[in-house]
PDB file of C-alpha atoms in Angstrom:
ATOM      1  CA  UNK R   1     148.911 185.297  95.969  1.00 52.00           C
ATOM      2  CA  UNK R   2     145.333 186.144  95.159  1.00 56.00           C
ATOM      3  CA  UNK R   3     144.776 182.239  94.286  1.00 51.00           C
ATOM      4  CA  UNK R   4     146.097 181.023  97.715  1.00 50.00           C
ATOM      5  CA  UNK R   5     144.314 183.463  99.619  1.00 41.00           C
ATOM      6  CA  UNK R   6     140.960 182.049  97.943  1.00 42.00           C
ATOM      7  CA  UNK R   7     141.730 178.760  98.243  1.00 36.00           C
ATOM      8  CA  UNK R   8     142.638 179.531 102.025  1.00 42.00           C
ATOM      9  CA  UNK R   9     139.209 180.941 102.407  1.00 40.00           C
ATOM     10  CA  UNK R  10     137.594 177.963 100.604  1.00 35.00           C
ATOM     11  CA  UNK R  11     139.534 175.665 102.946  1.00 38.00           C
ATOM     12  CA  UNK R  12     138.390 177.865 106.084  1.00 39.00           C
ATOM     13  CA  UNK R  13     134.599 177.670 105.301  1.00 36.00           C
ATOM     14  CA  UNK R  14     134.706 174.112 104.278  1.00 36.00           C
ATOM     15  CA  UNK R  15     136.653 173.361 107.665  1.00 37.00           C
ATOM     16  CA  UNK R  16     134.033 175.518 109.818  1.00 36.00           C
ATOM     17  CA  UNK R  17     131.279 173.853 107.778  1.00 34.00           C
ATOM     18  CA  UNK R  18     132.965 170.308 108.582  1.00 35.00           C
ATOM     19  CA  UNK R  19     132.983 171.181 112.427  1.00 35.00           C
ATOM     20  CA  UNK R  20     129.724 172.652 112.657  1.00 37.00           C
ATOM     21  CA  UNK R  21     128.265 169.665 110.784  1.00 36.00           C
ATOM     22  CA  UNK R  22     130.190 167.354 113.348  1.00 31.00           C
ATOM     23  CA  UNK R  23     129.081 169.366 115.991  1.00 33.00           C
ATOM     24  CA  UNK R  24     125.154 169.158 114.853  1.00 36.00           C
ATOM     25  CA  UNK R  25     125.459 165.545 114.292  1.00 33.00           C
ATOM     26  CA  UNK R  26     126.893 164.961 117.978  1.00 34.00           C
ATOM     27  CA  UNK R  27     124.489 167.220 119.586  1.00 39.00           C
ATOM     28  CA  UNK R  28     121.421 165.358 117.957  1.00 45.00           C
ATOM     29  CA  UNK R  29     122.896 161.900 118.207  1.00 43.00           C
ATOM     30  CA  UNK R  30     120.185 159.621 120.042  1.00 43.00           C
ATOM     31  CA  UNK R  31     120.992 158.610 123.567  1.00 47.00           C
ATOM     32  CA  UNK R  32     119.289 155.214 123.397  1.00 56.00           C
ATOM     33  CA  UNK R  33     121.809 152.829 121.697  1.00 66.00           C
ATOM     34  CA  UNK R  34     118.866 150.811 120.160  1.00 72.00           C
ATOM     35  CA  UNK R  35     117.122 153.859 118.591  1.00 87.00           C
ATOM     36  CA  UNK R  36     116.594 153.432 115.121  1.00 92.00           C
ATOM     37  CA  UNK R  37     116.795 156.454 112.848  1.00 91.00           C
ATOM     38  CA  UNK R  38     114.644 156.222 109.838  1.00 94.00           C
ATOM     39  CA  UNK R  39     116.183 158.167 106.786  1.00 92.00           C
ATOM     40  CA  UNK R  40     114.267 159.011 104.884  1.00 95.00           C
ATOM     41  CA  UNK R  41     111.240 159.399 107.437  1.00 95.00           C
ATOM     42  CA  UNK R  42     108.605 157.297 107.230  1.00 96.00           C
ATOM     43  CA  UNK R  43     105.294 158.509 106.232  1.00 95.00           C
ATOM     44  CA  UNK R  44     102.405 159.933 108.740  1.00 94.00           C
ATOM     45  CA  UNK R  45     100.192 157.128 109.290  1.00 96.00           C
ATOM     46  CA  UNK R  46      96.188 157.431 108.870  1.00 95.00           C
ATOM     47  CA  UNK R  47      94.746 155.099 111.544  1.00 97.00           C
ATOM     48  CA  UNK R  48      93.096 156.891 114.179  1.00 97.00           C
ATOM     49  CA  UNK R  49      93.277 156.093 117.929  1.00 97.00           C
ATOM     50  CA  UNK R  50      91.113 156.816 121.010  1.00 97.00           C
ATOM     51  CA  UNK R  51      91.518 159.586 123.592  1.00 96.00           C
ATOM     52  CA  UNK R  52      91.025 159.129 127.105  1.00 94.00           C
ATOM     53  CA  UNK R  53      87.359 160.417 126.814  1.00 94.00           C
ATOM     54  CA  UNK R  54      86.427 158.190 124.268  1.00 93.00           C
ATOM     55  CA  UNK R  55      87.046 160.575 121.014  1.00 96.00           C
ATOM     56  CA  UNK R  56      88.829 159.581 117.778  1.00 97.00           C
ATOM     57  CA  UNK R  57      91.932 161.279 117.045  1.00 97.00           C
ATOM     58  CA  UNK R  58      94.911 161.185 114.674  1.00 97.00           C
ATOM     59  CA  UNK R  59      98.655 161.873 114.555  1.00 97.00           C
ATOM     60  CA  UNK R  60      97.896 164.400 111.988  1.00 97.00           C
ATOM     61  CA  UNK R  61      95.825 166.443 114.706  1.00 97.00           C
ATOM     62  CA  UNK R  62      99.275 167.002 116.254  1.00 97.00           C
ATOM     63  CA  UNK R  63     101.334 168.235 113.324  1.00 96.00           C
ATOM     64  CA  UNK R  64     103.298 170.992 114.302  1.00 96.00           C
ATOM     65  CA  UNK R  65     104.406 169.323 117.436  1.00 97.00           C
ATOM     66  CA  UNK R  66     107.467 166.522 117.912  1.00 97.00           C
ATOM     67  CA  UNK R  67     105.475 163.578 119.072  1.00 98.00           C
ATOM     68  CA  UNK R  68     106.780 160.511 121.141  1.00 98.00           C
ATOM     69  CA  UNK R  69     104.323 157.910 120.504  1.00 98.00           C
ATOM     70  CA  UNK R  70     104.457 154.782 122.814  1.00 98.00           C
ATOM     71  CA  UNK R  71     102.227 151.652 122.371  1.00 98.00           C
ATOM     72  CA  UNK R  72     102.077 149.800 125.972  1.00 97.00           C
ATOM     73  CA  UNK R  73      99.857 146.997 127.849  1.00 96.00           C
ATOM     74  CA  UNK R  74      99.403 146.418 131.385  1.00 96.00           C
ATOM     75  CA  UNK R  75     100.515 142.647 130.968  1.00 95.00           C
ATOM     76  CA  UNK R  76     103.957 143.803 129.558  1.00 96.00           C
ATOM     77  CA  UNK R  77     106.748 144.123 132.296  1.00 97.00           C
ATOM     78  CA  UNK R  78     108.943 146.357 130.274  1.00 97.00           C
ATOM     79  CA  UNK R  79     106.037 148.683 129.664  1.00 97.00           C
ATOM     80  CA  UNK R  80     105.180 149.005 133.155  1.00 97.00           C
ATOM     81  CA  UNK R  81     108.885 149.762 134.071  1.00 97.00           C
ATOM     82  CA  UNK R  82     109.010 152.447 131.259  1.00 97.00           C
ATOM     83  CA  UNK R  83     105.550 154.133 131.903  1.00 98.00           C
ATOM     84  CA  UNK R  84     107.082 156.347 134.784  1.00 98.00           C
ATOM     85  CA  UNK R  85     109.929 157.698 132.397  1.00 97.00           C
ATOM     86  CA  UNK R  86     107.560 158.624 129.731  1.00 98.00           C
ATOM     87  CA  UNK R  87     105.223 160.425 132.377  1.00 98.00           C
ATOM     88  CA  UNK R  88     108.182 162.222 133.512  1.00 98.00           C
ATOM     89  CA  UNK R  89     109.250 162.999 130.074  1.00 98.00           C
ATOM     90  CA  UNK R  90     105.848 164.657 129.571  1.00 98.00           C
ATOM     91  CA  UNK R  91     106.166 166.927 132.494  1.00 97.00           C
ATOM     92  CA  UNK R  92     109.771 168.218 131.304  1.00 97.00           C
ATOM     93  CA  UNK R  93     108.687 169.112 127.865  1.00 97.00           C
ATOM     94  CA  UNK R  94     106.648 171.959 126.985  1.00 97.00           C
ATOM     95  CA  UNK R  95     103.087 171.074 125.835  1.00 96.00           C
ATOM     96  CA  UNK R  96     102.880 173.461 123.145  1.00 97.00           C
ATOM     97  CA  UNK R  97     105.818 171.992 121.373  1.00 97.00           C
ATOM     98  CA  UNK R  98     105.961 168.424 122.030  1.00 98.00           C
ATOM     99  CA  UNK R  99     103.352 165.311 122.888  1.00 98.00           C
ATOM    100  CA  UNK R 100     103.862 162.178 124.693  1.00 98.00           C
ATOM    101  CA  UNK R 101     100.908 160.062 123.419  1.00 98.00           C
ATOM    102  CA  UNK R 102     101.028 156.394 125.664  1.00 98.00           C
ATOM    103  CA  UNK R 103      98.720 154.406 123.738  1.00 98.00           C
ATOM    104  CA  UNK R 104      97.167 151.221 125.623  1.00 97.00           C
ATOM    105  CA  UNK R 105      96.674 148.037 123.507  1.00 96.00           C
ATOM    106  CA  UNK R 106      94.760 146.491 126.451  1.00 93.00           C
ATOM    107  CA  UNK R 107      91.734 144.523 125.124  1.00 88.00           C
ATOM    108  CA  UNK R 108      89.399 146.121 128.057  1.00 83.00           C
ATOM    109  CA  UNK R 109      90.805 149.589 127.070  1.00 83.00           C
ATOM    110  CA  UNK R 110      90.169 152.436 129.381  1.00 82.00           C
ATOM    111  CA  UNK R 111      88.276 150.264 131.771  1.00 90.00           C
ATOM    112  CA  UNK R 112      91.867 148.585 132.451  1.00 93.00           C
ATOM    113  CA  UNK R 113      94.308 151.318 131.453  1.00 95.00           C
ATOM    114  CA  UNK R 114      93.099 154.369 133.496  1.00 95.00           C
ATOM    115  CA  UNK R 115      92.858 152.461 136.867  1.00 96.00           C
ATOM    116  CA  UNK R 116      96.294 150.909 136.164  1.00 96.00           C
ATOM    117  CA  UNK R 117      98.010 154.258 135.448  1.00 97.00           C
ATOM    118  CA  UNK R 118      96.308 155.741 138.617  1.00 96.00           C
ATOM    119  CA  UNK R 119      97.805 152.519 140.520  1.00 97.00           C
ATOM    120  CA  UNK R 120     101.362 153.235 138.862  1.00 97.00           C
ATOM    121  CA  UNK R 121     101.100 156.880 140.225  1.00 97.00           C
ATOM    122  CA  UNK R 122     101.319 158.034 136.768  1.00 98.00           C
ATOM    123  CA  UNK R 123     100.250 161.839 136.602  1.00 97.00           C
ATOM    124  CA  UNK R 124     100.653 163.494 133.316  1.00 98.00           C
ATOM    125  CA  UNK R 125      99.736 160.550 130.807  1.00 97.00           C
ATOM    126  CA  UNK R 126      96.221 160.015 129.449  1.00 96.00           C
ATOM    127  CA  UNK R 127      94.812 156.643 129.118  1.00 95.00           C
ATOM    128  CA  UNK R 128      94.585 157.091 125.490  1.00 97.00           C
ATOM    129  CA  UNK R 129      93.944 153.691 123.567  1.00 97.00           C
ATOM    130  CA  UNK R 130      94.789 151.864 120.457  1.00 97.00           C
ATOM    131  CA  UNK R 131      91.644 149.372 120.237  1.00 85.00           C
ATOM    132  CA  UNK R 132      92.496 146.258 118.624  1.00 92.00           C
ATOM    133  CA  UNK R 133      96.095 147.528 118.120  1.00 95.00           C
ATOM    134  CA  UNK R 134      95.248 148.981 114.518  1.00 96.00           C
ATOM    135  CA  UNK R 135      97.536 151.750 114.674  1.00 97.00           C
ATOM    136  CA  UNK R 136     100.358 149.716 116.182  1.00 97.00           C
ATOM    137  CA  UNK R 137      99.900 147.264 113.173  1.00 96.00           C
ATOM    138  CA  UNK R 138      99.796 150.101 110.579  1.00 97.00           C
ATOM    139  CA  UNK R 139     103.269 151.046 111.939  1.00 97.00           C
ATOM    140  CA  UNK R 140     104.856 147.521 111.894  1.00 95.00           C
ATOM    141  CA  UNK R 141     104.874 147.113 116.024  1.00 96.00           C
ATOM    142  CA  UNK R 142     106.353 143.732 116.392  1.00 93.00           C
ATOM    143  CA  UNK R 143     106.378 143.937 120.501  1.00 93.00           C
ATOM    144  CA  UNK R 144     106.150 146.200 123.339  1.00 95.00           C
ATOM    145  CA  UNK R 145     107.033 148.402 124.635  1.00 97.00           C
ATOM    146  CA  UNK R 146     107.490 150.211 121.192  1.00 97.00           C
ATOM    147  CA  UNK R 147     107.962 153.871 120.912  1.00 97.00           C
ATOM    148  CA  UNK R 148     107.936 156.169 117.764  1.00 98.00           C
ATOM    149  CA  UNK R 149     109.419 159.833 117.179  1.00 97.00           C
ATOM    150  CA  UNK R 150     107.714 162.054 114.848  1.00 97.00           C
ATOM    151  CA  UNK R 151     108.911 165.112 113.461  1.00 95.00           C
ATOM    152  CA  UNK R 152     106.924 168.588 113.396  1.00 94.00           C
ATOM    153  CA  UNK R 153     105.629 167.623 109.898  1.00 94.00           C
ATOM    154  CA  UNK R 154     104.526 164.073 111.131  1.00 95.00           C
ATOM    155  CA  UNK R 155     107.033 161.887 109.648  1.00 96.00           C
ATOM    156  CA  UNK R 156     108.582 159.051 111.515  1.00 97.00           C
ATOM    157  CA  UNK R 157     112.152 159.813 112.100  1.00 95.00           C
ATOM    158  CA  UNK R 158     113.081 157.217 114.573  1.00 95.00           C
ATOM    159  CA  UNK R 159     111.657 154.330 116.600  1.00 96.00           C
ATOM    160  CA  UNK R 160     112.985 152.039 119.177  1.00 95.00           C
ATOM    161  CA  UNK R 161     111.630 148.711 120.275  1.00 94.00           C
ATOM    162  CA  UNK R 162     111.853 147.829 124.118  1.00 93.00           C
ATOM    163  CA  UNK R 163     112.584 149.717 127.308  1.00 94.00           C
ATOM    164  CA  UNK R 164     113.868 152.994 127.469  1.00 93.00           C
ATOM    165  CA  UNK R 165     114.694 155.836 130.096  1.00 94.00           C
ATOM    166  CA  UNK R 166     112.914 158.492 127.988  1.00 94.00           C
ATOM    167  CA  UNK R 167     113.400 161.253 130.536  1.00 95.00           C
ATOM    168  CA  UNK R 168     117.325 160.938 130.670  1.00 92.00           C
ATOM    169  CA  UNK R 169     118.747 164.260 130.305  1.00 91.00           C
ATOM    170  CA  UNK R 170     120.322 163.158 126.857  1.00 86.00           C
ATOM    171  CA  UNK R 171     117.245 162.252 125.327  1.00 90.00           C
ATOM    172  CA  UNK R 172     115.614 165.223 126.447  1.00 93.00           C
ATOM    173  CA  UNK R 173     118.256 167.403 124.832  1.00 89.00           C
ATOM    174  CA  UNK R 174     118.054 165.203 121.552  1.00 89.00           C
ATOM    175  CA  UNK R 175     114.329 165.835 121.447  1.00 91.00           C
ATOM    176  CA  UNK R 176     114.846 169.339 122.300  1.00 92.00           C
ATOM    177  CA  UNK R 177     117.470 169.577 119.139  1.00 88.00           C
ATOM    178  CA  UNK R 178     114.586 168.492 117.070  1.00 89.00           C
ATOM    179  CA  UNK R 179     112.983 171.597 117.022  1.00 87.00           C
ATOM    180  CA  UNK R 180     116.068 173.491 115.893  1.00 74.00           C
ATOM    181  CA  UNK R 181     115.885 171.714 112.676  1.00 53.00           C
TER     182      UNK R 181
END
């Protein structure tokens, strides 16, 4: 009798653990179907980028936040279509826990990017830059738009090449779930 009670308890613990595990996976499943999950995560890049005011910055400057890093250009039609979704995403997420960083790879830098964002009605994104696409190349970006998701330790946990509606409720929920891990 004692043995069967032990087996039943073990079975219940395993069953509950399995159910919880499946629930966690389902809750954190990435909504964009093209999202590539990196397991194990990819390391923190060292290459710098320029802020809108021309200061050099690094991804490591933002460790502790979930970072959504997007590469875009004014000549890229899917990028232009995607920027309002990134702008909306930035407005939806608490700035103390998340960073939405959209880096223009345009040759003329801020001279081109800032007026372009203004013309599109972008209110929350800064005209940050990746001069000569050095950071994009270090990350292996092959086309645009390309977006990388970093965990709070600065590791790349996911990426997506191409357009996505980043402000969709399911994606916002998935991003927020990253803080629970």
